[in-house]
């Protein structure tokens, strides 16, 4: 069994080992966060839109997008339905109307999974990279002396606030891990990632450099080594605590903290007994 690794997991551990323990090792439910219903509905509508089954070169129409939205937004309140309809109308005008011909995406709401073996001082550790993408498209292939290399463009819809200066650590990890997973799944290189901020009507795009793959491997290995050695899951408090779903259990936030559910306490013991040094079997 290999250790599941995603950019979110890597980041959670880097941000706060204790939060990682609560979420992934003890699998605590955590304090429920507000569910962004409008965002979920927008994702669903675009997912259906880009799975358009037609074959016409001009692609799906505005009316089809409106139909997708009507289905996806059926449970929303009227003001949110209206807001979503406006957001999608702007999206259509900017991203669909100007297209010169329609090309079916390579994947919509695709799940990415790829094995990755990293070798360190403790031997070989087997990982499974996991992730998902909202949409994957072909870019023009790159020509070289040895032939043409397929290049892909990964698109993610963002329904929160626009961040012009994204967390560079988070971005590097995401790009590097996506690159590895996409090469494994599609035998192509990931050349570009775009974050489409739907409400703000802005797109931030990032070129992916080949060097990010090796950097991401090194970071993954470092993380696995740290996880294997993690004994006390130290609290790393900071501004991120304000949005931590587990803060009621955390001694750094609440004194005394809420007692952990019994099941979780059992998990703590078995966790420390189940860490082999040559391969990670935590999950
Ligand atoms: S409240 Fe802060 S220190 Fe405590 S687990 Fe959450 S992120 Fe870590």
PDB file of C-alpha atoms and ligand atoms in Angstrom:
ATOM      1  CA  UNK A   1       0.000   0.000   0.000  1.00  0.00           C
ATOM      2  CA  UNK A   2       1.363   3.387  -0.830  1.00  0.00           C
ATOM      3  CA  UNK A   3       1.056   6.704   0.916  1.00  0.00           C
ATOM      4  CA  UNK A   4      -1.536   9.054  -0.607  1.00  0.00           C
ATOM      5  CA  UNK A   5      -0.080  12.423  -1.361  1.00  0.00           C
ATOM      6  CA  UNK A   6      -1.782  15.540  -2.616  1.00  0.00           C
ATOM      7  CA  UNK A   7      -0.742  19.150  -2.671  1.00  0.00           C
ATOM      8  CA  UNK A   8      -3.387  19.783  -0.010  1.00  0.00           C
ATOM      9  CA  UNK A   9      -1.849  17.180   2.294  1.00  0.00           C
ATOM     10  CA  UNK A  10       1.635  18.488   1.771  1.00  0.00           C
ATOM     11  CA  UNK A  11       0.495  21.982   2.513  1.00  0.00           C
ATOM     12  CA  UNK A  12      -1.499  21.019   5.561  1.00  0.00           C
ATOM     13  CA  UNK A  13       1.523  19.307   7.078  1.00  0.00           C
ATOM     14  CA  UNK A  14       3.803  22.197   6.212  1.00  0.00           C
ATOM     15  CA  UNK A  15       1.359  24.716   7.636  1.00  0.00           C
ATOM     16  CA  UNK A  16       0.682  22.831  10.874  1.00  0.00           C
ATOM     17  CA  UNK A  17       1.611  19.212  11.711  1.00  0.00           C
ATOM     18  CA  UNK A  18      -1.095  19.076  14.404  1.00  0.00           C
ATOM     19  CA  UNK A  19      -3.807  20.046  11.909  1.00  0.00           C
ATOM     20  CA  UNK A  20      -2.468  17.338   9.591  1.00  0.00           C
ATOM     21  CA  UNK A  21      -2.753  14.798  12.373  1.00  0.00           C
ATOM     22  CA  UNK A  22      -6.337  15.826  13.165  1.00  0.00           C
ATOM     23  CA  UNK A  23      -7.403  15.673   9.544  1.00  0.00           C
ATOM     24  CA  UNK A  24      -5.530  12.800   7.946  1.00  0.00           C
ATOM     25  CA  UNK A  25      -4.270  10.586  10.737  1.00  0.00           C
ATOM     26  CA  UNK A  26      -7.156  10.797  13.191  1.00  0.00           C
ATOM     27  CA  UNK A  27      -9.727  11.614  10.502  1.00  0.00           C
ATOM     28  CA  UNK A  28     -11.645  13.925  12.814  1.00  0.00           C
ATOM     29  CA  UNK A  29     -14.716  15.498  11.222  1.00  0.00           C
ATOM     30  CA  UNK A  30     -13.718  19.004  12.315  1.00  0.00           C
ATOM     31  CA  UNK A  31     -15.882  22.077  12.736  1.00  0.00           C
ATOM     32  CA  UNK A  32     -18.167  22.295   9.680  1.00  0.00           C
ATOM     33  CA  UNK A  33     -17.207  25.172   7.427  1.00  0.00           C
ATOM     34  CA  UNK A  34     -19.752  27.193   5.506  1.00  0.00           C
ATOM     35  CA  UNK A  35     -20.522  25.313   2.304  1.00  0.00           C
ATOM     36  CA  UNK A  36     -20.239  27.594  -0.703  1.00  0.00           C
ATOM     37  CA  UNK A  37     -23.410  26.493  -2.445  1.00  0.00           C
ATOM     38  CA  UNK A  38     -23.142  29.060  -5.226  1.00  0.00           C
ATOM     39  CA  UNK A  39     -19.591  27.950  -6.005  1.00  0.00           C
ATOM     40  CA  UNK A  40     -20.568  24.293  -6.080  1.00  0.00           C
ATOM     41  CA  UNK A  41     -23.469  25.047  -8.417  1.00  0.00           C
ATOM     42  CA  UNK A  42     -21.207  27.028 -10.771  1.00  0.00           C
ATOM     43  CA  UNK A  43     -18.768  24.108 -10.891  1.00  0.00           C
ATOM     44  CA  UNK A  44     -21.601  21.707 -11.684  1.00  0.00           C
ATOM     45  CA  UNK A  45     -22.975  23.922 -14.451  1.00  0.00           C
ATOM     46  CA  UNK A  46     -19.578  24.332 -16.143  1.00  0.00           C
ATOM     47  CA  UNK A  47     -18.889  20.639 -15.765  1.00  0.00           C
ATOM     48  CA  UNK A  48     -22.078  19.814 -17.674  1.00  0.00           C
ATOM     49  CA  UNK A  49     -21.428  22.570 -20.204  1.00  0.00           C
ATOM     50  CA  UNK A  50     -17.965  21.253 -21.117  1.00  0.00           C
ATOM     51  CA  UNK A  51     -19.335  17.735 -21.417  1.00  0.00           C
ATOM     52  CA  UNK A  52     -21.543  18.976 -24.195  1.00  0.00           C
ATOM     53  CA  UNK A  53     -22.349  15.922 -26.294  1.00  0.00           C
ATOM     54  CA  UNK A  54     -22.885  17.722 -29.616  1.00  0.00           C
ATOM     55  CA  UNK A  55     -20.522  17.606 -32.551  1.00  0.00           C
ATOM     56  CA  UNK A  56     -21.116  20.966 -34.221  1.00  0.00           C
ATOM     57  CA  UNK A  57     -17.926  22.914 -34.849  1.00  0.00           C
ATOM     58  CA  UNK A  58     -19.345  26.058 -33.267  1.00  0.00           C
ATOM     59  CA  UNK A  59     -19.711  24.304 -29.910  1.00  0.00           C
ATOM     60  CA  UNK A  60     -22.346  24.595 -27.201  1.00  0.00           C
ATOM     61  CA  UNK A  61     -24.596  27.627 -27.241  1.00  0.00           C
ATOM     62  CA  UNK A  62     -25.440  30.248 -24.642  1.00  0.00           C
ATOM     63  CA  UNK A  63     -28.842  28.595 -24.321  1.00  0.00           C
ATOM     64  CA  UNK A  64     -27.142  25.315 -23.416  1.00  0.00           C
ATOM     65  CA  UNK A  65     -25.152  27.033 -20.666  1.00  0.00           C
ATOM     66  CA  UNK A  66     -28.369  28.554 -19.330  1.00  0.00           C
ATOM     67  CA  UNK A  67     -29.940  25.094 -19.306  1.00  0.00           C
ATOM     68  CA  UNK A  68     -26.940  23.742 -17.384  1.00  0.00           C
ATOM     69  CA  UNK A  69     -27.286  26.559 -14.867  1.00  0.00           C
ATOM     70  CA  UNK A  70     -31.035  26.008 -14.452  1.00  0.00           C
ATOM     71  CA  UNK A  71     -30.339  22.400 -13.455  1.00  0.00           C
ATOM     72  CA  UNK A  72     -27.330  23.143 -11.246  1.00  0.00           C
ATOM     73  CA  UNK A  73     -28.923  26.061  -9.403  1.00  0.00           C
ATOM     74  CA  UNK A  74     -32.356  24.571  -8.756  1.00  0.00           C
ATOM     75  CA  UNK A  75     -31.863  24.499  -4.970  1.00  0.00           C
ATOM     76  CA  UNK A  76     -30.375  27.970  -4.605  1.00  0.00           C
ATOM     77  CA  UNK A  77     -32.253  31.021  -3.397  1.00  0.00           C
ATOM     78  CA  UNK A  78     -33.420  33.392  -6.138  1.00  0.00           C
ATOM     79  CA  UNK A  79     -30.706  36.070  -5.525  1.00  0.00           C
ATOM     80  CA  UNK A  80     -27.948  33.448  -5.827  1.00  0.00           C
ATOM     81  CA  UNK A  81     -29.560  32.009  -8.954  1.00  0.00           C
ATOM     82  CA  UNK A  82     -29.542  35.482 -10.457  1.00  0.00           C
ATOM     83  CA  UNK A  83     -25.945  36.136  -9.421  1.00  0.00           C
ATOM     84  CA  UNK A  84     -24.806  32.809 -10.877  1.00  0.00           C
ATOM     85  CA  UNK A  85     -26.624  33.491 -14.132  1.00  0.00           C
ATOM     86  CA  UNK A  86     -24.811  36.850 -14.440  1.00  0.00           C
ATOM     87  CA  UNK A  87     -21.442  35.259 -13.694  1.00  0.00           C
ATOM     88  CA  UNK A  88     -21.989  32.590 -16.343  1.00  0.00           C
ATOM     89  CA  UNK A  89     -23.197  35.111 -18.908  1.00  0.00           C
ATOM     90  CA  UNK A  90     -19.927  37.052 -18.447  1.00  0.00           C
ATOM     91  CA  UNK A  91     -18.010  33.784 -18.651  1.00  0.00           C
ATOM     92  CA  UNK A  92     -19.710  32.878 -21.918  1.00  0.00           C
ATOM     93  CA  UNK A  93     -19.026  36.284 -23.444  1.00  0.00           C
ATOM     94  CA  UNK A  94     -15.365  36.210 -22.527  1.00  0.00           C
ATOM     95  CA  UNK A  95     -14.364  32.570 -22.860  1.00  0.00           C
ATOM     96  CA  UNK A  96     -16.765  30.878 -25.249  1.00  0.00           C
ATOM     97  CA  UNK A  97     -18.104  33.432 -27.750  1.00  0.00           C
ATOM     98  CA  UNK A  98     -14.654  34.454 -29.067  1.00  0.00           C
ATOM     99  CA  UNK A  99     -13.623  30.846 -29.794  1.00  0.00           C
ATOM    100  CA  UNK A 100     -12.811  30.055 -33.385  1.00  0.00           C
ATOM    101  CA  UNK A 101     -14.172  26.530 -33.407  1.00  0.00           C
ATOM    102  CA  UNK A 102     -14.917  24.173 -30.560  1.00  0.00           C
ATOM    103  CA  UNK A 103     -12.541  21.544 -29.259  1.00  0.00           C
ATOM    104  CA  UNK A 104     -13.751  19.031 -26.732  1.00  0.00           C
ATOM    105  CA  UNK A 105     -11.649  19.167 -23.543  1.00  0.00           C
ATOM    106  CA  UNK A 106      -9.397  16.223 -22.838  1.00  0.00           C
ATOM    107  CA  UNK A 107     -10.938  15.847 -19.363  1.00  0.00           C
ATOM    108  CA  UNK A 108     -13.663  17.514 -17.300  1.00  0.00           C
ATOM    109  CA  UNK A 109     -13.643  17.148 -13.517  1.00  0.00           C
ATOM    110  CA  UNK A 110     -10.810  14.704 -14.013  1.00  0.00           C
ATOM    111  CA  UNK A 111      -9.171  12.782 -11.205  1.00  0.00           C
ATOM    112  CA  UNK A 112      -5.413  12.506 -11.339  1.00  0.00           C
ATOM    113  CA  UNK A 113      -3.520   9.624  -9.817  1.00  0.00           C
ATOM    114  CA  UNK A 114       0.042   8.511 -10.356  1.00  0.00           C
ATOM    115  CA  UNK A 115       2.581   6.363  -8.524  1.00  0.00           C
ATOM    116  CA  UNK A 116       5.775   8.005  -7.375  1.00  0.00           C
ATOM    117  CA  UNK A 117       8.671   6.205  -5.727  1.00  0.00           C
ATOM    118  CA  UNK A 118      11.133   8.388  -3.895  1.00  0.00           C
ATOM    119  CA  UNK A 119      14.420   7.143  -2.553  1.00  0.00           C
ATOM    120  CA  UNK A 120      15.920   8.616   0.561  1.00  0.00           C
ATOM    121  CA  UNK A 121      18.121   7.652   3.443  1.00  0.00           C
ATOM    122  CA  UNK A 122      15.507   5.217   4.694  1.00  0.00           C
ATOM    123  CA  UNK A 123      15.094   3.407   1.395  1.00  0.00           C
ATOM    124  CA  UNK A 124      12.373   3.601  -1.222  1.00  0.00           C
ATOM    125  CA  UNK A 125       9.049   5.115  -0.227  1.00  0.00           C
ATOM    126  CA  UNK A 126       6.096   4.535  -2.510  1.00  0.00           C
ATOM    127  CA  UNK A 127       3.609   7.340  -2.902  1.00  0.00           C
ATOM    128  CA  UNK A 128       0.409   7.780  -4.868  1.00  0.00           C
ATOM    129  CA  UNK A 129      -0.119  11.316  -6.052  1.00  0.00           C
ATOM    130  CA  UNK A 130      -3.776  12.248  -6.039  1.00  0.00           C
ATOM    131  CA  UNK A 131      -5.522  15.355  -7.270  1.00  0.00           C
ATOM    132  CA  UNK A 132      -8.301  16.576  -9.457  1.00  0.00           C
ATOM    133  CA  UNK A 133      -8.711  19.197 -12.128  1.00  0.00           C
ATOM    134  CA  UNK A 134     -11.745  21.057 -13.401  1.00  0.00           C
ATOM    135  CA  UNK A 135     -10.697  20.913 -17.055  1.00  0.00           C
ATOM    136  CA  UNK A 136      -7.767  19.766 -19.134  1.00  0.00           C
ATOM    137  CA  UNK A 137      -7.181  20.925 -22.696  1.00  0.00           C
ATOM    138  CA  UNK A 138      -4.592  20.468 -25.404  1.00  0.00           C
ATOM    139  CA  UNK A 139      -2.302  23.334 -26.348  1.00  0.00           C
ATOM    140  CA  UNK A 140      -0.382  23.444 -29.591  1.00  0.00           C
ATOM    141  CA  UNK A 141       2.289  20.697 -29.473  1.00  0.00           C
ATOM    142  CA  UNK A 142       5.921  21.641 -29.097  1.00  0.00           C
ATOM    143  CA  UNK A 143       8.249  20.667 -31.926  1.00  0.00           C
ATOM    144  CA  UNK A 144      11.820  19.588 -31.350  1.00  0.00           C
ATOM    145  CA  UNK A 145      14.512  17.644 -33.196  1.00  0.00           C
ATOM    146  CA  UNK A 146      13.088  14.385 -31.808  1.00  0.00           C
ATOM    147  CA  UNK A 147       9.467  15.073 -32.759  1.00  0.00           C
ATOM    148  CA  UNK A 148       6.419  16.711 -31.216  1.00  0.00           C
ATOM    149  CA  UNK A 149       5.529  16.775 -27.528  1.00  0.00           C
ATOM    150  CA  UNK A 150       1.901  17.079 -26.464  1.00  0.00           C
ATOM    151  CA  UNK A 151       1.315  20.021 -24.138  1.00  0.00           C
ATOM    152  CA  UNK A 152      -1.618  20.392 -21.809  1.00  0.00           C
ATOM    153  CA  UNK A 153      -3.406  23.271 -20.141  1.00  0.00           C
ATOM    154  CA  UNK A 154      -5.041  22.664 -16.767  1.00  0.00           C
ATOM    155  CA  UNK A 155      -7.905  24.962 -15.813  1.00  0.00           C
ATOM    156  CA  UNK A 156      -9.348  25.426 -12.340  1.00  0.00           C
ATOM    157  CA  UNK A 157     -12.421  27.463 -11.501  1.00  0.00           C
ATOM    158  CA  UNK A 158     -12.162  29.620  -8.425  1.00  0.00           C
ATOM    159  CA  UNK A 159     -15.295  30.890  -6.801  1.00  0.00           C
ATOM    160  CA  UNK A 160     -13.697  32.679  -3.867  1.00  0.00           C
ATOM    161  CA  UNK A 161     -11.904  35.993  -3.739  1.00  0.00           C
ATOM    162  CA  UNK A 162      -9.286  36.848  -6.336  1.00  0.00           C
ATOM    163  CA  UNK A 163      -5.704  36.350  -5.082  1.00  0.00           C
ATOM    164  CA  UNK A 164      -3.287  38.133  -7.363  1.00  0.00           C
ATOM    165  CA  UNK A 165      -0.354  36.990  -5.267  1.00  0.00           C
ATOM    166  CA  UNK A 166      -1.052  33.333  -4.623  1.00  0.00           C
ATOM    167  CA  UNK A 167       0.839  31.370  -1.998  1.00  0.00           C
ATOM    168  CA  UNK A 168       3.972  30.478  -3.973  1.00  0.00           C
ATOM    169  CA  UNK A 169       4.682  27.357  -1.931  1.00  0.00           C
ATOM    170  CA  UNK A 170       1.177  26.090  -2.612  1.00  0.00           C
ATOM    171  CA  UNK A 171       1.423  26.905  -6.286  1.00  0.00           C
ATOM    172  CA  UNK A 172       4.822  25.244  -6.704  1.00  0.00           C
ATOM    173  CA  UNK A 173       3.622  22.083  -5.024  1.00  0.00           C
ATOM    174  CA  UNK A 174       0.467  21.957  -7.077  1.00  0.00           C
ATOM    175  CA  UNK A 175       2.232  22.568 -10.352  1.00  0.00           C
ATOM    176  CA  UNK A 176       4.952  20.029  -9.648  1.00  0.00           C
ATOM    177  CA  UNK A 177       2.573  17.285  -8.540  1.00  0.00           C
ATOM    178  CA  UNK A 178       0.175  17.931 -11.419  1.00  0.00           C
ATOM    179  CA  UNK A 179       3.074  17.719 -13.813  1.00  0.00           C
ATOM    180  CA  UNK A 180       4.077  14.290 -12.545  1.00  0.00           C
ATOM    181  CA  UNK A 181       0.498  12.977 -12.561  1.00  0.00           C
ATOM    182  CA  UNK A 182      -0.295  14.300 -16.027  1.00  0.00           C
ATOM    183  CA  UNK A 183       2.828  12.856 -17.549  1.00  0.00           C
ATOM    184  CA  UNK A 184       1.898   9.489 -16.075  1.00  0.00           C
ATOM    185  CA  UNK A 185      -1.743   9.614 -17.195  1.00  0.00           C
ATOM    186  CA  UNK A 186      -1.494  11.286 -20.588  1.00  0.00           C
ATOM    187  CA  UNK A 187       2.171  10.974 -21.594  1.00  0.00           C
ATOM    188  CA  UNK A 188       2.134  14.705 -22.142  1.00  0.00           C
ATOM    189  CA  UNK A 189       3.689  17.655 -20.414  1.00  0.00           C
ATOM    190  CA  UNK A 190       1.735  20.178 -18.387  1.00  0.00           C
ATOM    191  CA  UNK A 191       2.665  23.515 -19.905  1.00  0.00           C
ATOM    192  CA  UNK A 192       0.198  25.891 -18.296  1.00  0.00           C
ATOM    193  CA  UNK A 193      -2.190  26.200 -15.357  1.00  0.00           C
ATOM    194  CA  UNK A 194      -4.960  28.791 -15.299  1.00  0.00           C
ATOM    195  CA  UNK A 195      -7.071  29.846 -12.356  1.00  0.00           C
ATOM    196  CA  UNK A 196     -10.372  31.240 -13.608  1.00  0.00           C
ATOM    197  CA  UNK A 197     -11.883  33.517 -10.964  1.00  0.00           C
ATOM    198  CA  UNK A 198     -15.526  33.356 -11.947  1.00  0.00           C
ATOM    199  CA  UNK A 199     -17.008  36.110  -9.792  1.00  0.00           C
ATOM    200  CA  UNK A 200     -14.144  38.535 -10.446  1.00  0.00           C
ATOM    201  CA  UNK A 201     -14.058  37.664 -14.176  1.00  0.00           C
ATOM    202  CA  UNK A 202     -10.268  37.355 -14.100  1.00  0.00           C
ATOM    203  CA  UNK A 203      -7.876  34.654 -15.241  1.00  0.00           C
ATOM    204  CA  UNK A 204      -4.423  34.142 -13.717  1.00  0.00           C
ATOM    205  CA  UNK A 205      -2.189  31.829 -15.746  1.00  0.00           C
ATOM    206  CA  UNK A 206       1.129  30.240 -14.809  1.00  0.00           C
ATOM    207  CA  UNK A 207       3.661  28.592 -17.076  1.00  0.00           C
ATOM    208  CA  UNK A 208       5.003  25.302 -15.736  1.00  0.00           C
ATOM    209  CA  UNK A 209       8.748  24.849 -15.834  1.00  0.00           C
ATOM    210  CA  UNK A 210      10.278  21.339 -16.123  1.00  0.00           C
ATOM    211  CA  UNK A 211      12.459  22.124 -13.097  1.00  0.00           C
ATOM    212  CA  UNK A 212       9.357  22.152 -10.899  1.00  0.00           C
ATOM    213  CA  UNK A 213       8.992  18.396 -11.226  1.00  0.00           C
ATOM    214  CA  UNK A 214      12.333  17.609  -9.604  1.00  0.00           C
ATOM    215  CA  UNK A 215      11.766  20.259  -6.939  1.00  0.00           C
ATOM    216  CA  UNK A 216       8.412  18.709  -6.130  1.00  0.00           C
ATOM    217  CA  UNK A 217       9.937  15.218  -5.858  1.00  0.00           C
ATOM    218  CA  UNK A 218      12.539  16.528  -3.425  1.00  0.00           C
ATOM    219  CA  UNK A 219       9.869  18.267  -1.391  1.00  0.00           C
ATOM    220  CA  UNK A 220       7.704  15.126  -1.321  1.00  0.00           C
ATOM    221  CA  UNK A 221      10.597  13.041  -0.041  1.00  0.00           C
ATOM    222  CA  UNK A 222      11.377  15.594   2.618  1.00  0.00           C
ATOM    223  CA  UNK A 223       7.757  15.550   3.725  1.00  0.00           C
ATOM    224  CA  UNK A 224       7.561  11.770   3.885  1.00  0.00           C
ATOM    225  CA  UNK A 225      10.728  11.674   5.983  1.00  0.00           C
ATOM    226  CA  UNK A 226       9.200  14.216   8.334  1.00  0.00           C
ATOM    227  CA  UNK A 227       5.943  12.276   8.517  1.00  0.00           C
ATOM    228  CA  UNK A 228       7.720   9.027   9.297  1.00  0.00           C
ATOM    229  CA  UNK A 229       9.531  10.721  12.108  1.00  0.00           C
ATOM    230  CA  UNK A 230       6.597  12.746  13.378  1.00  0.00           C
ATOM    231  CA  UNK A 231       6.056  11.913  17.023  1.00  0.00           C
ATOM    232  CA  UNK A 232       4.417  14.852  18.655  1.00  0.00           C
ATOM    233  CA  UNK A 233       2.604  16.543  15.717  1.00  0.00           C
ATOM    234  CA  UNK A 234       3.598  19.955  16.927  1.00  0.00           C
ATOM    235  CA  UNK A 235       1.123  22.826  16.852  1.00  0.00           C
ATOM    236  CA  UNK A 236       2.276  25.567  14.502  1.00  0.00           C
ATOM    237  CA  UNK A 237       0.004  28.466  15.256  1.00  0.00           C
ATOM    238  CA  UNK A 238      -0.443  31.550  13.129  1.00  0.00           C
ATOM    239  CA  UNK A 239      -3.091  33.482  11.211  1.00  0.00           C
ATOM    240  CA  UNK A 240      -4.198  30.203   9.595  1.00  0.00           C
ATOM    241  CA  UNK A 241      -5.620  29.110  12.991  1.00  0.00           C
ATOM    242  CA  UNK A 242      -8.576  31.421  12.423  1.00  0.00           C
ATOM    243  CA  UNK A 243      -9.885  29.106   9.704  1.00  0.00           C
ATOM    244  CA  UNK A 244      -8.698  25.814  11.198  1.00  0.00           C
ATOM    245  CA  UNK A 245     -11.547  23.298  11.403  1.00  0.00           C
ATOM    246  CA  UNK A 246      -9.956  21.552  14.394  1.00  0.00           C
ATOM    247  CA  UNK A 247      -9.161  24.429  16.680  1.00  0.00           C
ATOM    248  CA  UNK A 248     -11.526  23.316  19.455  1.00  0.00           C
ATOM    249  CA  UNK A 249      -9.313  20.202  19.841  1.00  0.00           C
ATOM    250  CA  UNK A 250      -6.108  22.192  19.716  1.00  0.00           C
ATOM    251  CA  UNK A 251      -4.248  23.124  22.935  1.00  0.00           C
ATOM    252  CA  UNK A 252      -2.676  26.081  21.155  1.00  0.00           C
ATOM    253  CA  UNK A 253      -6.099  27.565  20.519  1.00  0.00           C
ATOM    254  CA  UNK A 254      -8.264  26.489  23.417  1.00  0.00           C
ATOM    255  CA  UNK A 255      -7.332  25.818  27.031  1.00  0.00           C
ATOM    256  CA  UNK A 256      -8.375  23.214  27.906  1.00  0.00           C
ATOM    257  CA  UNK A 257      -9.044  21.730  24.458  1.00  0.00           C
ATOM    258  CA  UNK A 258     -12.109  19.617  23.774  1.00  0.00           C
ATOM    259  CA  UNK A 259     -11.338  15.953  24.459  1.00  0.00           C
ATOM    260  CA  UNK A 260     -10.696  13.902  21.335  1.00  0.00           C
ATOM    261  CA  UNK A 261     -13.309  11.295  20.448  1.00  0.00           C
ATOM    262  CA  UNK A 262     -12.303   7.833  21.725  1.00  0.00           C
ATOM    263  CA  UNK A 263     -11.845   6.425  18.214  1.00  0.00           C
ATOM    264  CA  UNK A 264      -9.265   9.069  17.485  1.00  0.00           C
ATOM    265  CA  UNK A 265      -7.280   8.174  20.587  1.00  0.00           C
ATOM    266  CA  UNK A 266      -7.111   4.565  19.405  1.00  0.00           C
ATOM    267  CA  UNK A 267      -5.866   5.885  16.079  1.00  0.00           C
ATOM    268  CA  UNK A 268      -2.969   7.694  17.748  1.00  0.00           C
ATOM    269  CA  UNK A 269      -1.624   4.458  19.195  1.00  0.00           C
ATOM    270  CA  UNK A 270      -1.964   2.344  16.088  1.00  0.00           C
ATOM    271  CA  UNK A 271      -0.439   5.080  13.989  1.00  0.00           C
ATOM    272  CA  UNK A 272       2.823   5.072  15.871  1.00  0.00           C
ATOM    273  CA  UNK A 273       3.018   1.290  15.670  1.00  0.00           C
ATOM    274  CA  UNK A 274       2.368   1.102  11.962  1.00  0.00           C
ATOM    275  CA  UNK A 275       5.162   3.181  10.523  1.00  0.00           C
ATOM    276  CA  UNK A 276       7.685   1.010   8.737  1.00  0.00           C
ATOM    277  CA  UNK A 277      10.906   2.659   7.697  1.00  0.00           C
ATOM    278  CA  UNK A 278      11.159   1.252   4.181  1.00  0.00           C
ATOM    279  CA  UNK A 279       7.638   1.912   2.965  1.00  0.00           C
ATOM    280  CA  UNK A 280       4.869   4.138   4.274  1.00  0.00           C
ATOM    281  CA  UNK A 281       1.570   2.392   5.029  1.00  0.00           C
ATOM    282  CA  UNK A 282      -0.176   5.087   6.982  1.00  0.00           C
ATOM    283  CA  UNK A 283      -3.194   5.150   4.674  1.00  0.00           C
TER     284      UNK A 283
HETATM  285  S1  LIG B   1      -5.618  25.825  15.630  1.00  0.00           S
HETATM  286 FE1  LIG B   1      -3.681  26.394  14.672  1.00  0.00          FE
HETATM  287  S2  LIG B   1      -2.099  25.359  15.826  1.00  0.00           S
HETATM  288 FE2  LIG B   1      -4.041  24.370  16.298  1.00  0.00          FE
HETATM  289  S3  LIG B   1      -4.227  22.660  14.857  1.00  0.00           S
HETATM  290 FE3  LIG B   1      -5.271  24.374  13.951  1.00  0.00          FE
HETATM  291  S4  LIG B   1      -3.708  25.358  12.677  1.00  0.00           S
HETATM  292 FE4  LIG B   1      -2.610  24.032  14.110  1.00  0.00          FE
END
